[in-house]
Coordinates of C-alpha atoms in Angstrom, one line a residue:
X703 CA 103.3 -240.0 -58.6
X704 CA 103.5 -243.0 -56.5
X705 CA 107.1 -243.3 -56.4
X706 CA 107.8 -239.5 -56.2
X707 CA 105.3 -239.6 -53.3
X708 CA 107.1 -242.6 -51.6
X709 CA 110.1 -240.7 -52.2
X710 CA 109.5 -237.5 -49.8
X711 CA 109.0 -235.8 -53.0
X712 CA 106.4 -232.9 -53.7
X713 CA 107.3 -231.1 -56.1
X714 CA 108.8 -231.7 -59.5
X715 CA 110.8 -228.8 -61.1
X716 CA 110.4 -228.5 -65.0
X717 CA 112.9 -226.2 -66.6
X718 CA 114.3 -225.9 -69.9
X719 CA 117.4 -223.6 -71.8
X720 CA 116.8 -220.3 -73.5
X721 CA 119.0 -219.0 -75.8
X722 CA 121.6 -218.6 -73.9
X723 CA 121.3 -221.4 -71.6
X724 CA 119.6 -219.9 -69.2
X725 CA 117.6 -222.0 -66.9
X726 CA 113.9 -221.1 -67.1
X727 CA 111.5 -223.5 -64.9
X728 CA 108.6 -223.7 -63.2
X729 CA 108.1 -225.9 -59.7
X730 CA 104.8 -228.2 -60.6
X731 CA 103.3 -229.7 -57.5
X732 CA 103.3 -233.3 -58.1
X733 CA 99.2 -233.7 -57.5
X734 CA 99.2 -231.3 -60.9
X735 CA 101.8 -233.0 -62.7
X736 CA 99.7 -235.5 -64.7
X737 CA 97.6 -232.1 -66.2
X738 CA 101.7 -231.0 -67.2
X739 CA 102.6 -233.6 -68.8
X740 CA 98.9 -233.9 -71.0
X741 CA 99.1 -230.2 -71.7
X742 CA 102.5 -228.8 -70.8
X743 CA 102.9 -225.9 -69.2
X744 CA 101.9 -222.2 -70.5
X745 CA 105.6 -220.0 -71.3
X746 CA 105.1 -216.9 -73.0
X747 CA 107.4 -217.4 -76.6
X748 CA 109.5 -214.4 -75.6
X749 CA 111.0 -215.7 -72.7
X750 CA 113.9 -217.4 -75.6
X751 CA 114.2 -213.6 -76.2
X752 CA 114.9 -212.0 -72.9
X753 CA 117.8 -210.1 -72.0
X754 CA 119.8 -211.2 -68.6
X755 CA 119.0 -207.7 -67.5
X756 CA 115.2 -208.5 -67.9
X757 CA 114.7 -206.6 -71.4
X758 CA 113.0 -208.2 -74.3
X759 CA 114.2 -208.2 -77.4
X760 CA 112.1 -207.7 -81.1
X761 CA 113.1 -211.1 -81.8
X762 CA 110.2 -212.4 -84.9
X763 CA 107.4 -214.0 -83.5
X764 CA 107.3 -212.8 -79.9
X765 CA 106.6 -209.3 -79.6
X766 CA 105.9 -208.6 -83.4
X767 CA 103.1 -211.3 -82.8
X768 CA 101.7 -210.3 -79.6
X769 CA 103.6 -212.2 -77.1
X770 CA 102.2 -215.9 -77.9
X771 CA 102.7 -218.6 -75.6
X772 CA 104.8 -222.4 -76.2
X773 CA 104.3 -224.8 -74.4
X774 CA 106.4 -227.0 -72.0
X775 CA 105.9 -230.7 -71.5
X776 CA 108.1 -232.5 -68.7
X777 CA 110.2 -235.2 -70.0
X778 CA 110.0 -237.9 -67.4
X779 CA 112.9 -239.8 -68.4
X780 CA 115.0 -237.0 -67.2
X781 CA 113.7 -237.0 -63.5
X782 CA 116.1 -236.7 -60.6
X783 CA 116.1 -236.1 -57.2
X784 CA 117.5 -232.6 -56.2
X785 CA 120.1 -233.8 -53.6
X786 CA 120.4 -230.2 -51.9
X787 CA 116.9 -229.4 -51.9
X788 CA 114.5 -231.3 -49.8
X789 CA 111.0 -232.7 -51.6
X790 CA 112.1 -231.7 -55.2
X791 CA 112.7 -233.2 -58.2
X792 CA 113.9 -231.8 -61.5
X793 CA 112.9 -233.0 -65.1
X794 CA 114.0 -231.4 -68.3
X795 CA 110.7 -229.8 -70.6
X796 CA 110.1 -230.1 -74.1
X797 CA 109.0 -226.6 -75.8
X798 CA 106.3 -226.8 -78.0
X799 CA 104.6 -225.1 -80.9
X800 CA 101.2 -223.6 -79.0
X801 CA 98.5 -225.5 -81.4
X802 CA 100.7 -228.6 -82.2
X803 CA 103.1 -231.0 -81.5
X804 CA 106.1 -229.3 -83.2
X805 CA 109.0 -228.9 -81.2
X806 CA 109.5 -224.8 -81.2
X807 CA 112.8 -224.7 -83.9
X808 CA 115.0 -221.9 -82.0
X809 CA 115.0 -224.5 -79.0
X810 CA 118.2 -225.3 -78.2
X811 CA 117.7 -229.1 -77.5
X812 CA 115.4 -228.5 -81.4
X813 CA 118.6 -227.4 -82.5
X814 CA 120.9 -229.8 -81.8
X815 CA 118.4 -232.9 -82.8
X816 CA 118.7 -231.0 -86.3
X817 CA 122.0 -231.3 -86.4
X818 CA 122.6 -234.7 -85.1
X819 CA 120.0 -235.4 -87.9
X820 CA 122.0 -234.3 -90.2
X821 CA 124.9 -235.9 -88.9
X822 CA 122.8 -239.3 -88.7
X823 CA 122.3 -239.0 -93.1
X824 CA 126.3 -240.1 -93.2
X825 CA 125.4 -243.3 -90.9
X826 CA 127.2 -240.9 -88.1
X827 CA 126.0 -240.6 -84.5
X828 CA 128.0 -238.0 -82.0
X829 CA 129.7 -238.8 -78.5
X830 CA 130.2 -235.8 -76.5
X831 CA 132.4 -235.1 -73.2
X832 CA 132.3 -231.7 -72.0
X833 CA 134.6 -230.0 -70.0
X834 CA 134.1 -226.6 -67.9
X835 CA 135.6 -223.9 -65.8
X836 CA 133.7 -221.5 -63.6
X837 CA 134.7 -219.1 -61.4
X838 CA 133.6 -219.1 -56.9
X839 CA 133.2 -215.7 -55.3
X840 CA 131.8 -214.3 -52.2
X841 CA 130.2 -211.2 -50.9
X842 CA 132.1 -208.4 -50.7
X843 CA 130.5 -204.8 -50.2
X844 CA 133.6 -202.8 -50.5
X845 CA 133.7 -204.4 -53.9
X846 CA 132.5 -202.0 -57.5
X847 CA 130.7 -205.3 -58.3
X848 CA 129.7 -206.5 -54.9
X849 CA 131.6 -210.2 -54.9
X850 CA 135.5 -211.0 -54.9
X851 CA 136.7 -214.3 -55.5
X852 CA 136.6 -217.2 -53.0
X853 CA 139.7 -218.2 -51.5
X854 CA 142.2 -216.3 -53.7
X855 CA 145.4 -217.4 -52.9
X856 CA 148.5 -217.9 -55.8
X857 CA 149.8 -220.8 -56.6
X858 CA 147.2 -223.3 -56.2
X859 CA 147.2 -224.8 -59.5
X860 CA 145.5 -228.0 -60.4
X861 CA 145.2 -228.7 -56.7
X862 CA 142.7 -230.6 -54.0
X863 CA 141.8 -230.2 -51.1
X864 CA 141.8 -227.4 -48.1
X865 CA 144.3 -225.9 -49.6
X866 CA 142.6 -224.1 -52.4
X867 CA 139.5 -224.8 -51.5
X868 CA 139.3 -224.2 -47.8
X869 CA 135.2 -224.7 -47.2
X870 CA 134.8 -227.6 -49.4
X871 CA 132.9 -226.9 -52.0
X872 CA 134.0 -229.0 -55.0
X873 CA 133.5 -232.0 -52.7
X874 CA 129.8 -231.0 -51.9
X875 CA 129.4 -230.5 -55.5
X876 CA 131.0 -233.7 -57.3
X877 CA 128.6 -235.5 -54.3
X878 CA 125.6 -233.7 -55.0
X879 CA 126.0 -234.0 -59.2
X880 CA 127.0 -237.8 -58.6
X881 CA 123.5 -238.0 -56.8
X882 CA 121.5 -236.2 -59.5
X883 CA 122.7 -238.6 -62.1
X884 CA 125.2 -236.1 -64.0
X885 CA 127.9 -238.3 -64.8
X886 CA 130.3 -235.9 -62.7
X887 CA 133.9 -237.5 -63.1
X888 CA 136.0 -235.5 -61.5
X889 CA 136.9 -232.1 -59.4
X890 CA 139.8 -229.2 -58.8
X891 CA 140.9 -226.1 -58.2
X892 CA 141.9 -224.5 -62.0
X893 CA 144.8 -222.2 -62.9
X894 CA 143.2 -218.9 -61.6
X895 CA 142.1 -218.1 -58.2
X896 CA 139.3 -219.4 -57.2
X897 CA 138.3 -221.2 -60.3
X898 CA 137.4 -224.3 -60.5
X899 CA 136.9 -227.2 -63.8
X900 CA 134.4 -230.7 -62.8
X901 CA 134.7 -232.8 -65.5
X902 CA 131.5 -234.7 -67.1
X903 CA 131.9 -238.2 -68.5
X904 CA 131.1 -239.0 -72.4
X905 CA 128.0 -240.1 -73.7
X906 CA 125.5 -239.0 -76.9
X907 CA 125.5 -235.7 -77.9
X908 CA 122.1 -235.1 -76.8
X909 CA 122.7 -236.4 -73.2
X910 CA 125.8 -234.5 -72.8
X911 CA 124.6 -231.2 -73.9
X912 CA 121.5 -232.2 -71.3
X913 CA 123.7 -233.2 -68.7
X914 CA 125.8 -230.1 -68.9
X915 CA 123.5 -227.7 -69.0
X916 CA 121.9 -228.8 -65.8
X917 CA 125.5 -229.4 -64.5
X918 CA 125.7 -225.5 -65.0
X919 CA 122.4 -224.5 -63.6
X920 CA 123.1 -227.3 -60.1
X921 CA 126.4 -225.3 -59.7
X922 CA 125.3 -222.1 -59.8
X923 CA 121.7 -223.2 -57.5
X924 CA 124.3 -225.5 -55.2
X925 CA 126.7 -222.3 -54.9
X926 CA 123.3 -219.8 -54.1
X927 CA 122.6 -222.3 -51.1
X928 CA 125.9 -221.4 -49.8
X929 CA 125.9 -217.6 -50.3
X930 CA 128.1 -217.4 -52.8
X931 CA 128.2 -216.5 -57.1
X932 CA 129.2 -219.5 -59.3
X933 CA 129.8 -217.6 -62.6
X934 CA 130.6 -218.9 -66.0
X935 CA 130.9 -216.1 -67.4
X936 CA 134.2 -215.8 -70.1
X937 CA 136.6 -213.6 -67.9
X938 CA 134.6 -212.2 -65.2
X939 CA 138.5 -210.5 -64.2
X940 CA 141.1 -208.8 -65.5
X941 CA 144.2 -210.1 -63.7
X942 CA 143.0 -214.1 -64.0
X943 CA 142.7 -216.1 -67.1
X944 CA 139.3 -216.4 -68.7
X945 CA 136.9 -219.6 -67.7
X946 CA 136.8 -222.4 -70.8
X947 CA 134.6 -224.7 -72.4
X948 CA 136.3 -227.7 -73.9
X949 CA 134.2 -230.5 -75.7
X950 CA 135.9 -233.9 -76.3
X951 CA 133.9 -235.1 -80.0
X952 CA 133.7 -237.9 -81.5
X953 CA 131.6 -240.0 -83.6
X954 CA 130.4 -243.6 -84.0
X955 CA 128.9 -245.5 -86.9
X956 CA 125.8 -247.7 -86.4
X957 CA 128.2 -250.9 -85.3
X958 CA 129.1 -248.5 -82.7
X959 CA 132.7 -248.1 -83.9
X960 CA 134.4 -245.3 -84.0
X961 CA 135.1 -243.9 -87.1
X962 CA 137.7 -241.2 -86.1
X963 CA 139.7 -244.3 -85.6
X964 CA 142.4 -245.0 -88.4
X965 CA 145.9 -245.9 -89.1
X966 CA 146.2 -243.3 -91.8
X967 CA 148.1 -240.0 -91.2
X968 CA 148.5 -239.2 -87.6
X969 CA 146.9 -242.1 -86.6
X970 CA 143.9 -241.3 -87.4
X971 CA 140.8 -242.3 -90.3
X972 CA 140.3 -239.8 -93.1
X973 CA 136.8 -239.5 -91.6
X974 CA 138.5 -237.5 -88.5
X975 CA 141.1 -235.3 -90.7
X976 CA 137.7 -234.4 -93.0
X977 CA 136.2 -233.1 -89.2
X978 CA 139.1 -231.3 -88.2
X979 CA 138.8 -229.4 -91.5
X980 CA 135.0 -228.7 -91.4
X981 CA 135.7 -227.4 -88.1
X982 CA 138.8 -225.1 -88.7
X983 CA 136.6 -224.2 -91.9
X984 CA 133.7 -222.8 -90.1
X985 CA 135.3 -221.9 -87.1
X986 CA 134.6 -217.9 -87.9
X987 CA 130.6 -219.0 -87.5
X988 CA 130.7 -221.7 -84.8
X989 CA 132.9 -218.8 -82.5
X990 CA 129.3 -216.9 -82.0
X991 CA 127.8 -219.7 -80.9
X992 CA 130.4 -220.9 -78.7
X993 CA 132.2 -217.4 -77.8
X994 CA 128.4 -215.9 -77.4
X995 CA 128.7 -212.5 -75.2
X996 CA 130.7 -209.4 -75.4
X997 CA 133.0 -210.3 -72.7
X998 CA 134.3 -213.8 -74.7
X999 CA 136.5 -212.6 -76.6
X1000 CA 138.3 -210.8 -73.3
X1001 CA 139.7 -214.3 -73.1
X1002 CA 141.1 -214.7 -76.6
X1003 CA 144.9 -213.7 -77.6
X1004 CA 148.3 -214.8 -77.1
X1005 CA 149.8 -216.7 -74.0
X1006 CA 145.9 -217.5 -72.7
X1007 CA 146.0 -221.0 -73.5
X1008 CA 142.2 -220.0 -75.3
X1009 CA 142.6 -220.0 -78.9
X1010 CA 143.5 -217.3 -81.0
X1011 CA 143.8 -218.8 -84.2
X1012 CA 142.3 -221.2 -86.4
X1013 CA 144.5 -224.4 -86.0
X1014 CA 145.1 -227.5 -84.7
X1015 CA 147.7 -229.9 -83.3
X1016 CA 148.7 -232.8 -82.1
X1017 CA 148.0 -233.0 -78.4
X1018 CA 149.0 -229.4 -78.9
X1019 CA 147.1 -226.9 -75.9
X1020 CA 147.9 -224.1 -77.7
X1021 CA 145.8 -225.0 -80.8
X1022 CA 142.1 -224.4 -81.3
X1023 CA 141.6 -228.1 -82.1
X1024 CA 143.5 -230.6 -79.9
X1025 CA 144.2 -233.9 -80.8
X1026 CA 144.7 -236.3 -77.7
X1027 CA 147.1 -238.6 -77.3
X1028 CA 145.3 -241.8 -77.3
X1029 CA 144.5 -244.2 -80.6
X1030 CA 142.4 -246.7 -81.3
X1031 CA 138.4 -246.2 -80.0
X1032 CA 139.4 -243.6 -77.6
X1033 CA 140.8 -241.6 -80.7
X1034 CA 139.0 -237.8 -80.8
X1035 CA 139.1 -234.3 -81.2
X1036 CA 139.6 -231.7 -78.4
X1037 CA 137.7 -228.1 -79.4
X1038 CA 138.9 -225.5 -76.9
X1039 CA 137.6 -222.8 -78.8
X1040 CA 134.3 -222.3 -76.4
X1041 CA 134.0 -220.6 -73.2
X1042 CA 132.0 -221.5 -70.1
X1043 CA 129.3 -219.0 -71.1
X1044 CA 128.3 -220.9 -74.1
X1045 CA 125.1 -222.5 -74.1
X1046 CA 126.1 -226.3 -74.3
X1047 CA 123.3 -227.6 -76.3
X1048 CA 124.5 -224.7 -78.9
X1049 CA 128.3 -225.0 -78.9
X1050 CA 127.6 -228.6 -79.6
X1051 CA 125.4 -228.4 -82.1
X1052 CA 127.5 -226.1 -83.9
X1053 CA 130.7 -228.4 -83.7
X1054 CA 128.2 -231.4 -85.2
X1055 CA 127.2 -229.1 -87.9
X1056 CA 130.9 -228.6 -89.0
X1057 CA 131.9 -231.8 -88.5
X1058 CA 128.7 -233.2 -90.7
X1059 CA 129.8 -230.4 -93.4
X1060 CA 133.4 -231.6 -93.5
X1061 CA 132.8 -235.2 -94.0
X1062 CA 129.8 -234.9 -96.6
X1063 CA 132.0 -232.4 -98.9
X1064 CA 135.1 -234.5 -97.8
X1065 CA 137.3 -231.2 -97.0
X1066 CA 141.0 -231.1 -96.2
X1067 CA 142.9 -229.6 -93.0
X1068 CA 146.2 -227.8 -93.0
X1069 CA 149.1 -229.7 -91.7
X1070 CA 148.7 -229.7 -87.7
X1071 CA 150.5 -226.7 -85.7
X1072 CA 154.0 -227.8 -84.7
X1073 CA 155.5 -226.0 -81.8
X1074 CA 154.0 -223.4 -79.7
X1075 CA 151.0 -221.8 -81.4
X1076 CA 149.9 -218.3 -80.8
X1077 CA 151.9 -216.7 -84.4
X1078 CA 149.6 -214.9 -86.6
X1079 CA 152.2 -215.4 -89.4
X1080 CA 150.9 -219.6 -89.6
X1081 CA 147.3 -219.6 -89.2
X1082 CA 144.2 -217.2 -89.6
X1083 CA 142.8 -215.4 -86.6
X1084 CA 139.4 -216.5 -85.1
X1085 CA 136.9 -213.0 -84.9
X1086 CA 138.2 -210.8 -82.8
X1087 CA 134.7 -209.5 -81.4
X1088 CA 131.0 -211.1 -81.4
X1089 CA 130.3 -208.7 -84.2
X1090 CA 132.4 -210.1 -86.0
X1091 CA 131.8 -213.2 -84.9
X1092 CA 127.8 -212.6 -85.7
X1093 CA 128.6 -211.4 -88.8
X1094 CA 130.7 -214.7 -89.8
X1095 CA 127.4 -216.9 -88.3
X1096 CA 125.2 -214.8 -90.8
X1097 CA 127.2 -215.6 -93.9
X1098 CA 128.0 -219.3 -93.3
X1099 CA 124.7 -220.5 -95.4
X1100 CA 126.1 -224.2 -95.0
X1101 CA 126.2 -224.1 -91.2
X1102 CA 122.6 -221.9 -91.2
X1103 CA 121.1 -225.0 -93.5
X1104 CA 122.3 -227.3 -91.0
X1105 CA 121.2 -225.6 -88.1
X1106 CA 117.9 -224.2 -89.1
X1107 CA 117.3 -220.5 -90.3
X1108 CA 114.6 -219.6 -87.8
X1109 CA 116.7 -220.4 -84.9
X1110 CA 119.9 -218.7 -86.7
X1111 CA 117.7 -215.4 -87.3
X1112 CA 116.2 -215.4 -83.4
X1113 CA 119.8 -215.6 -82.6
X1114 CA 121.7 -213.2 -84.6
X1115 CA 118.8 -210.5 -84.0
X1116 CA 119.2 -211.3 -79.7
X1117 CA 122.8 -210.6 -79.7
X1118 CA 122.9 -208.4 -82.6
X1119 CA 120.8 -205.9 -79.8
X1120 CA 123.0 -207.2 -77.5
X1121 CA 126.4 -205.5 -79.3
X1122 CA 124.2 -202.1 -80.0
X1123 CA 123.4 -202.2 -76.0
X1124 CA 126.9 -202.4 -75.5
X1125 CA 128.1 -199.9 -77.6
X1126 CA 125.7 -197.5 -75.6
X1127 CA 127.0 -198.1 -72.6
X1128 CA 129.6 -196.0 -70.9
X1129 CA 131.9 -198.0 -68.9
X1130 CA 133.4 -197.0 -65.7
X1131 CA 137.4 -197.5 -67.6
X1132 CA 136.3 -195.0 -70.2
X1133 CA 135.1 -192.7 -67.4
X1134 CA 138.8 -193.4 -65.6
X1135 CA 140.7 -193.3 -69.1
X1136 CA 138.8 -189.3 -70.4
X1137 CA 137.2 -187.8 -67.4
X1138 CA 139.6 -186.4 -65.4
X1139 CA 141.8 -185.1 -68.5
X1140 CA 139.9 -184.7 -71.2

């Protein structure tokens, strides 16, 4: 309290993910924050259940059970300095079981322990580096959903500066993520128009999924400050490519050596090929975790550069698992199957999962794609809807194991009401396609 004190600093912010990766916080004066961190602070369960629209869902053991509370302990070791927000800091929480000290299983930082857990039984410990897209846009009345995109001119492809980016906002933002301790890397403008892809360095698997979701929340907070909507949403448009999320994955042993590392085929260990399979094999499942909304799999199909098909290749973009270029302790896998709307700490966790299930049964890839990928004659398709994709998750009982079935049922029963929402709804191109002829 001292130091946050000396600091200008008067409040702490604690938040935490939900399901979907949804920031959800509460601002603690700092006077009040020893009484959070003894007790945590009072969430009602549900809030892992609610709809982005505000809607709760009958997910077991919130409404069925009357709405019970968890509770949310900052963890100190996360706290930071908001750089764009006078006298705030932010800290990450810690849901817990209401009458114990049990860490609440469908949370996703619970989640992802499990699976590193797992991982950890094979003398295996995960290094993350994730990688996302998100689109800018501004206010715009005249517009059916009120924003158009910021600074939408062609061309400006993997560029910096005014050009593309006339106002300066990736600058502000690599500045203000550097100063909240992020591990930002690097900035530019991506393929579509005003999209943009900040890079986040390696590290664990825990503090890169931490890292990133915050990176996604300080975007979108650092993009409300200047009046505009950072979106991660899959394809927000239908003339632009879709937003990704790519996760650089590899694994160390306890020396700290990587074991993806080999001179066997490819250049690579038989530990790495035995990943790549486990991922290809339950890449049906780990799409509804990573490919999580209705609108992901608007960015799937041919041409996209987003995967398709269930493949991979040899620093090959048009494969669902790349393999870079480099050798030796930088060797690793590339997923690009996720999109930017997957909740990090999830996507990764997944990914873990397979890779732990590929190693401990030992499992064997297909030879890598050669050539341009995108031919439903070589490889299997990936689900073609979150149904689909849902349905996939549900029958993967080695991946549910891994991952823990409470959190697997709270999740398939959220989006599962999610799809039947949708299905409900009539959109405004079925009222442009029918009404006026039909």
């Amino acid at each position: 309290m001292r130091d946050l004190a000396a600091d200008g600093i008067d409040v702490v912010r604690v938040s935490y993910p939900d399901l979907i990766g949804v920031e959800r916080a509460r601002d603690v004066l700092v006077e009040r924050l020893p009484a959070a961190v003894d007790h945590g602070l009072s969430f009602c369960r549900a809030v892992y259940h609610t709809t982005p629209g505000g809607e709760t869902v009958e997910v077991p053991g919130g409404m069925d059970a009357g709405l019970p509370d968890i509770r949310v302990r900052p963890d100190l070791s996360t706290l930071a300095k908001i750089p764009w927000e006078d006298g705030i800091a932010s800290c990450l929480g810690e849901a817990h079981e209401p009458a114990s000290d049990d860490l609440c299983p469908e949370g996703p930082r619970e989640v992802l322990r499990r699976a590193l857990a797992r991982l950890g039984e094979l003398g295996m410990h995960a290094v993350a580096g994730p990688e996302f897209e998100y689109y800018l846009c501004e206010p715009d009345p005249s517009s059916p959903t009120g924003w158009r995109r910021y600074a939408d001119a062609p061309g400006n492809v993997y560029t910096s500066g005014r050009k593309g980016d006339p106002d300066g906002h990736v600058l502000r933002v690599l500045r203000h993520l550097r100063d909240l301790g992020l591990g930002v890397t690097m900035g530019n403008h991506e393929f579509g128009g005003g999209q943009f892809e900040i890079n986040l360095d390696h590290s664990a698997a825990l503090d890169a999924a931490d890292r990133a979701f915050r990176f996604k929340s300080s975007v979108q907070e650092i993009a409300r400050s200047e009046g505009r909507l950072a979106t991660f949403m899959a394809k927000p448009f239908n003339d632009q490519d879709g937003s990704g999320f790519h996760v650089h994955l590899s694994c160390l042993d306890a020396d700290g050596h990587n074991v993806f590392e080999g001179s066997e085929r490819d250049g690579l260990s038989g530990t790495a090929h035995h990943a790549i399979a486990g991922i290809l094999e339950h890449a049906p499942a780990l799409a509804a975790l990573l490919n999580p909304t209705i609108n992901s799999y608007k960015r799937f199909g041919p041409d996209s550069l987003a995967p398709w098909l269930i493949d991979w290749g040899l620093d090959n973009r048009s494969a669902m698992v790349r393999i870079p270029p480099e050798r030796g302790a930088a060797s690793r896998l590339e997923v690009r199957l996720g999109d930017a709307s997957a909740n990090p700490y999830l996507g990764i966790a997944g990914l873990i999962a397979a890779v732990y299930l590929g190693v401990r049964d030992k499992a064997s890839a297909p030879p890598p794609l050669e050539g341009y990928g995108y031919d439903a004659a070589r490889s299997p398709a990936l689900p073609g809807d979150l149904s689909a994709a849902l349905d996939a998750l549900a029958a993967d009982e080695a991946l549910t194991d891994v991952l823990g079935e409470p959190f697997v049922t709270a999740f398939l029963t959220y989006k599962r009401d999610e799809v039947a929402r949708f299905r409900r709804y009539v959109t405004d191109w079925e009222f442009r396609e029918y009404a006026y002829h039909l």
